[in-house]
Amino acid sequence: MSRIVNIDVVDLRVPTSDTLLGSDPFHKKPNYSSILTTLTTDDGLVGTSVNFTAGAGNDWIAYGVKDLAQLTKGQDLEDFAADPGSFYKLLIDHHQLRWLADGVARMAIGSIINAMWDLWAKKEGKPLWQPLVDLSPEKIVQSIDWRYLRDVLTPEEALEILQKGQDGRADRRAHFMSKRGPKAYSTAGWLGLTDQQIADTINEMKTFGFDCFKMKVGQDLQHDRERLRFIRKTIGDDALMMLDANQIWGVDEAIAYTEQLAEFRPHWIEEPTARDDVFGYRKIAEALAPHGIGVA
């Protein structure tokens, strides 16, 4: 038995605004900061999570995590591993905290839950990704809150999809392990950086084997076109270029703007509009599909 006996929270601030690292159309001078949460069990295990913000409000999340300690201390890690969905519901469905809905509350809750997963992995002596990958289809479905999903996907339908995915699972896992995991990309194109700074980052990341690069767009169309022309030349024709607008546009604007960037062959555009606009994302995806541009 492993019970949570202590929660420690660190409000870590990083002054990235002086170099404009992390800058995008909305967050022009962010100070990329983090909440470092550690959970300790009575048998000495330590689980860690890192949750980041753009600076201001980092302390709000830190306070939220500390406040959630009263619901977390005494929790049994074995109970969490047996039914991770129940602990999620304990935090997310609190009869008063639930009123706060998305944003700070969910980020604080996520800090706790991620640290619990880290504890679980350490308890089993596995890398963090493996407890999730090892879950059976039945347990995955059991762990999901279906209240707001079942009108478009039922638990039974999800279970069928996951069970079909078991075919070839071992081969896929072996393939990724042989490559040391899925491919990663580098966010080289922060909006506030100069072309030379971006080129230096790209060339450095190439030496580590990166051939996928993400660029921030959305502040000015002409500037973006000039920069993407430069970026495409720098990364080469065979490398993947991805774009990220950080929700700066409305739906129709997102379509019109991104179409003007199609000649640079972006693989996809991330957050072209408000993250919760499901129908808007569908419209954007359908409009950009003929250009070979996906939506993330």
Coordinates of C-alpha atoms in Angstrom, one line a residue:
M1 CA 0.0 0.0 0.0
S2 CA 1.3 3.5 -0.9
R3 CA -0.6 6.5 0.4
I4 CA -0.1 10.2 -0.4
V5 CA 1.3 11.9 2.6
N6 CA 2.7 15.1 1.3
I7 CA 2.3 17.6 -1.6
D8 CA 4.9 20.1 -2.5
V9 CA 4.4 23.0 -5.0
V10 CA 7.0 25.2 -6.5
D11 CA 6.1 28.4 -8.4
L12 CA 9.0 28.6 -10.9
R13 CA 9.3 31.7 -13.0
V14 CA 11.6 32.0 -16.1
P15 CA 12.1 35.5 -17.7
T16 CA 11.9 34.5 -21.3
S17 CA 10.3 37.8 -22.3
D18 CA 13.7 39.4 -22.6
T19 CA 14.6 37.1 -25.5
L20 CA 11.0 36.7 -26.9
L21 CA 11.3 32.9 -26.7
G22 CA 7.7 31.6 -26.7
S23 CA 6.2 34.6 -28.4
D24 CA 3.2 34.2 -30.6
P25 CA 0.3 36.4 -31.9
F26 CA -1.4 36.5 -28.5
H27 CA 1.4 36.0 -26.1
K28 CA 3.9 38.6 -27.4
K29 CA 6.2 38.7 -24.3
P30 CA 5.6 35.6 -22.3
N31 CA 7.7 34.6 -19.3
Y32 CA 7.4 30.8 -19.7
S33 CA 6.9 29.6 -16.1
S34 CA 6.0 26.4 -14.5
I35 CA 4.2 24.8 -11.5
L36 CA 6.4 21.9 -10.2
T37 CA 4.2 19.5 -8.2
T38 CA 5.6 16.6 -6.2
L39 CA 3.6 14.0 -4.4
T40 CA 5.2 11.8 -1.8
T41 CA 3.9 8.5 -0.5
D42 CA 4.4 6.9 2.9
D43 CA 6.8 4.3 1.4
G44 CA 9.1 7.0 -0.1
L45 CA 7.9 7.2 -3.7
V46 CA 8.0 10.7 -5.3
G47 CA 5.8 11.6 -8.3
T48 CA 6.4 14.8 -10.2
S49 CA 4.5 16.9 -12.8
V50 CA 5.3 20.2 -14.6
N51 CA 2.5 22.5 -15.7
F52 CA 3.4 25.7 -17.6
T53 CA 1.9 29.1 -18.0
A54 CA 3.0 32.3 -19.8
G55 CA 3.9 34.0 -16.6
A56 CA 1.2 36.0 -14.9
G57 CA -1.2 33.7 -13.0
N58 CA 1.3 31.0 -12.3
D59 CA 0.6 31.6 -8.6
W60 CA -3.1 31.1 -9.2
I61 CA -2.4 27.5 -10.3
A62 CA 0.1 27.0 -7.4
Y63 CA -2.6 28.0 -5.0
G64 CA -5.1 25.7 -6.7
V65 CA -2.8 22.7 -6.4
K66 CA -2.2 23.4 -2.7
D67 CA -5.9 23.7 -2.1
L68 CA -6.5 20.3 -3.8
A69 CA -4.1 18.8 -1.3
Q70 CA -6.9 18.2 1.1
L71 CA -8.6 15.9 -1.5
T72 CA -5.3 14.2 -2.4
K73 CA -3.6 13.4 0.9
G74 CA -4.4 9.9 2.1
Q75 CA -5.3 8.6 -1.4
D76 CA -4.0 5.1 -2.1
L77 CA -1.9 4.7 -5.2
E78 CA -3.1 1.1 -5.7
D79 CA -6.7 2.4 -5.8
F80 CA -5.7 5.0 -8.4
A81 CA -4.0 2.3 -10.6
A82 CA -7.1 0.1 -10.3
D83 CA -9.5 2.9 -11.4
P84 CA -7.8 6.2 -12.4
G85 CA -11.2 7.5 -13.6
S86 CA -12.6 7.6 -10.1
F87 CA -9.8 9.9 -8.8
Y88 CA -10.3 12.2 -11.8
K89 CA -14.0 12.5 -11.0
L90 CA -13.3 13.1 -7.3
L91 CA -11.3 16.2 -8.3
I92 CA -13.3 17.4 -11.3
D93 CA -16.8 16.9 -9.8
H94 CA -16.2 18.5 -6.4
H95 CA -19.6 20.0 -5.6
Q96 CA -18.2 23.5 -5.1
L97 CA -14.9 23.6 -7.1
R98 CA -16.7 22.3 -10.2
W99 CA -18.3 25.8 -10.5
L100 CA -14.9 27.1 -11.6
A101 CA -15.0 24.9 -14.8
D102 CA -12.1 25.2 -17.2
G103 CA -8.9 27.1 -17.0
V104 CA -7.0 27.5 -13.7
A105 CA -9.1 24.7 -11.9
R106 CA -8.4 22.1 -14.6
M107 CA -4.7 23.1 -14.8
A108 CA -4.4 22.6 -11.1
I109 CA -6.2 19.3 -11.2
G110 CA -4.1 18.2 -14.2
S111 CA -1.0 18.9 -12.1
I112 CA -2.2 16.5 -9.4
I113 CA -3.3 13.8 -11.9
N114 CA -0.1 13.9 -13.9
A115 CA 2.0 13.5 -10.7
M116 CA -0.2 10.5 -9.8
W117 CA 0.6 8.9 -13.1
D118 CA 4.3 9.5 -12.5
L119 CA 3.9 7.8 -9.1
W120 CA 2.2 4.8 -10.7
A121 CA 5.0 4.4 -13.3
K122 CA 7.6 4.6 -10.6
K123 CA 5.8 2.1 -8.5
E124 CA 5.9 -0.4 -11.4
G125 CA 9.4 0.5 -12.5
K126 CA 8.2 1.6 -15.9
P127 CA 8.7 4.8 -18.1
L128 CA 5.8 7.2 -17.7
W129 CA 4.1 6.3 -21.0
Q130 CA 4.0 2.6 -20.4
P131 CA 1.2 2.3 -17.7
L132 CA -1.2 4.0 -20.2
V133 CA 0.0 1.9 -23.2
D134 CA -0.4 -1.3 -21.0
L135 CA -4.1 -0.6 -20.2
S136 CA -6.6 -2.9 -21.6
P137 CA -9.3 -1.5 -23.9
E138 CA -11.9 -2.3 -21.1
K139 CA -9.9 -0.3 -18.5
I140 CA -9.5 2.7 -20.8
V141 CA -13.2 2.8 -21.5
Q142 CA -13.9 2.4 -17.8
S143 CA -11.6 5.4 -17.0
I144 CA -13.4 7.9 -19.3
D145 CA -16.2 10.2 -18.2
W146 CA -18.8 9.6 -20.9
R147 CA -21.4 12.1 -19.9
Y148 CA -20.7 14.6 -22.6
L149 CA -19.4 12.2 -25.2
R150 CA -21.9 9.4 -25.6
D151 CA -24.1 11.4 -28.0
V152 CA -21.4 11.1 -30.6
L153 CA -19.4 8.1 -29.4
T154 CA -20.7 5.5 -27.0
P155 CA -18.5 3.4 -24.6
E156 CA -19.5 0.3 -26.6
E157 CA -18.3 1.9 -29.9
A158 CA -15.1 3.1 -28.3
L159 CA -14.4 -0.4 -26.9
E160 CA -14.9 -1.9 -30.4
I161 CA -12.4 0.6 -31.9
L162 CA -9.8 -0.1 -29.2
Q163 CA -10.2 -3.8 -29.5
K164 CA -9.7 -3.7 -33.2
G165 CA -6.6 -1.7 -32.5
Q166 CA -5.1 -4.6 -30.6
D167 CA -4.3 -6.2 -33.9
G168 CA -0.6 -5.4 -34.7
R169 CA -0.2 -3.6 -31.3
A170 CA 3.0 -5.5 -30.5
D171 CA 4.5 -4.7 -33.9
R172 CA 3.7 -1.0 -33.6
R173 CA 5.2 -0.8 -30.2
A174 CA 8.4 -2.6 -31.3
H175 CA 8.6 -0.2 -34.3
F176 CA 8.4 2.9 -32.0
M177 CA 10.8 1.4 -29.5
S178 CA 13.3 0.7 -32.3
K179 CA 13.2 4.4 -33.2
R180 CA 13.2 5.5 -29.5
G181 CA 9.7 6.7 -29.6
P182 CA 7.4 8.7 -32.0
K183 CA 9.0 11.5 -34.0
A184 CA 9.2 14.9 -32.3
Y185 CA 9.2 18.4 -33.8
S186 CA 11.0 21.6 -32.9
T187 CA 9.1 24.9 -32.3
A188 CA 11.9 26.9 -33.9
G189 CA 9.8 29.8 -35.3
W190 CA 8.8 32.0 -32.3
L191 CA 7.2 35.1 -33.6
G192 CA 9.5 37.6 -31.9
L193 CA 12.8 36.1 -33.1
T194 CA 14.8 37.3 -36.0
D195 CA 15.2 35.2 -39.2
Q196 CA 18.8 34.5 -38.2
Q197 CA 17.9 33.3 -34.7
I198 CA 15.3 31.0 -36.2
A199 CA 17.8 29.7 -38.8
D200 CA 20.4 29.1 -36.1
T201 CA 17.9 27.1 -34.1
I202 CA 16.8 25.0 -37.1
N203 CA 20.4 24.2 -38.1
E204 CA 21.2 23.2 -34.5
M205 CA 18.2 21.0 -34.3
K206 CA 19.1 19.4 -37.6
T207 CA 22.3 18.1 -36.0
F208 CA 20.1 16.2 -33.5
G209 CA 18.1 14.6 -36.3
F210 CA 15.1 16.9 -36.4
D211 CA 13.3 17.3 -39.7
C212 CA 10.0 18.7 -38.5
F213 CA 9.7 22.3 -37.5
K214 CA 6.8 24.5 -36.2
M215 CA 6.4 28.2 -36.9
K216 CA 4.1 30.8 -35.3
V217 CA 1.9 32.8 -37.6
G218 CA -1.0 35.2 -37.4
Q219 CA 0.4 38.7 -36.7
D220 CA 0.8 40.0 -40.2
L221 CA 0.2 38.1 -43.5
Q222 CA 2.9 39.7 -45.5
H223 CA 5.4 39.2 -42.7
D224 CA 4.3 35.5 -42.4
R225 CA 4.7 34.9 -46.2
E226 CA 8.2 36.4 -46.2
R227 CA 9.2 34.4 -43.2
L228 CA 7.8 31.1 -44.4
R229 CA 9.5 31.5 -47.7
F230 CA 12.8 31.9 -45.8
I231 CA 11.9 29.0 -43.5
R232 CA 11.1 26.6 -46.3
K233 CA 14.4 27.4 -47.9
T234 CA 16.2 26.9 -44.6
I235 CA 14.6 23.5 -43.7
G236 CA 14.6 22.2 -47.3
D237 CA 11.9 20.7 -49.5
D238 CA 11.8 17.3 -47.7
A239 CA 11.3 18.6 -44.1
L240 CA 7.9 19.1 -42.6
M241 CA 6.7 22.5 -41.7
M242 CA 3.8 23.0 -39.2
L243 CA 2.1 26.3 -38.3
D244 CA 0.5 27.5 -35.1
A245 CA -1.8 30.5 -34.8
N246 CA -2.7 30.2 -31.1
Q247 CA -6.4 30.8 -31.7
I248 CA -5.9 34.3 -33.1
W249 CA -8.5 34.1 -36.0
G250 CA -12.2 33.7 -36.5
V251 CA -13.2 30.8 -38.7
D252 CA -13.5 32.5 -42.0
E253 CA -10.4 34.5 -41.4
A254 CA -8.5 31.4 -40.5
I255 CA -9.4 29.8 -43.9
A256 CA -8.6 32.9 -45.9
Y257 CA -5.3 33.6 -44.1
T258 CA -4.0 30.0 -44.2
E259 CA -4.9 29.6 -47.9
Q260 CA -2.4 32.4 -48.5
L261 CA 0.3 30.3 -46.9
A262 CA -0.5 27.1 -48.8
E263 CA 2.4 27.5 -51.3
F264 CA 4.9 26.9 -48.5
R265 CA 3.3 23.4 -48.0
P266 CA 2.5 23.5 -44.3
H267 CA 1.7 20.0 -43.0
W268 CA -1.0 21.4 -40.6
I269 CA -2.2 24.5 -38.9
E270 CA -2.6 24.3 -35.1
E271 CA -5.3 26.2 -33.2
P272 CA -6.5 28.4 -36.1
T273 CA -9.5 29.5 -34.1
A274 CA -11.1 29.1 -30.6
R275 CA -10.2 25.7 -29.2
D276 CA -13.8 24.8 -28.3
D277 CA -15.4 25.7 -31.7
V278 CA -15.9 22.1 -32.9
F279 CA -18.0 23.1 -35.9
G280 CA -15.6 25.9 -36.8
Y281 CA -12.7 23.4 -36.8
R282 CA -14.7 21.1 -39.1
K283 CA -15.3 24.0 -41.5
I284 CA -11.7 25.0 -41.5
A285 CA -10.5 21.4 -42.0
E286 CA -12.9 20.9 -45.0
A287 CA -11.8 24.1 -46.6
L288 CA -8.0 23.4 -46.2
A289 CA -8.1 19.8 -47.2
P290 CA -7.9 20.5 -51.0
H291 CA -4.6 22.4 -50.2
G292 CA -3.2 19.4 -48.4
I293 CA -3.2 21.2 -45.0
G294 CA -4.4 19.4 -41.9
V295 CA -5.8 21.0 -38.8
A296 CA -4.4 20.3 -35.3

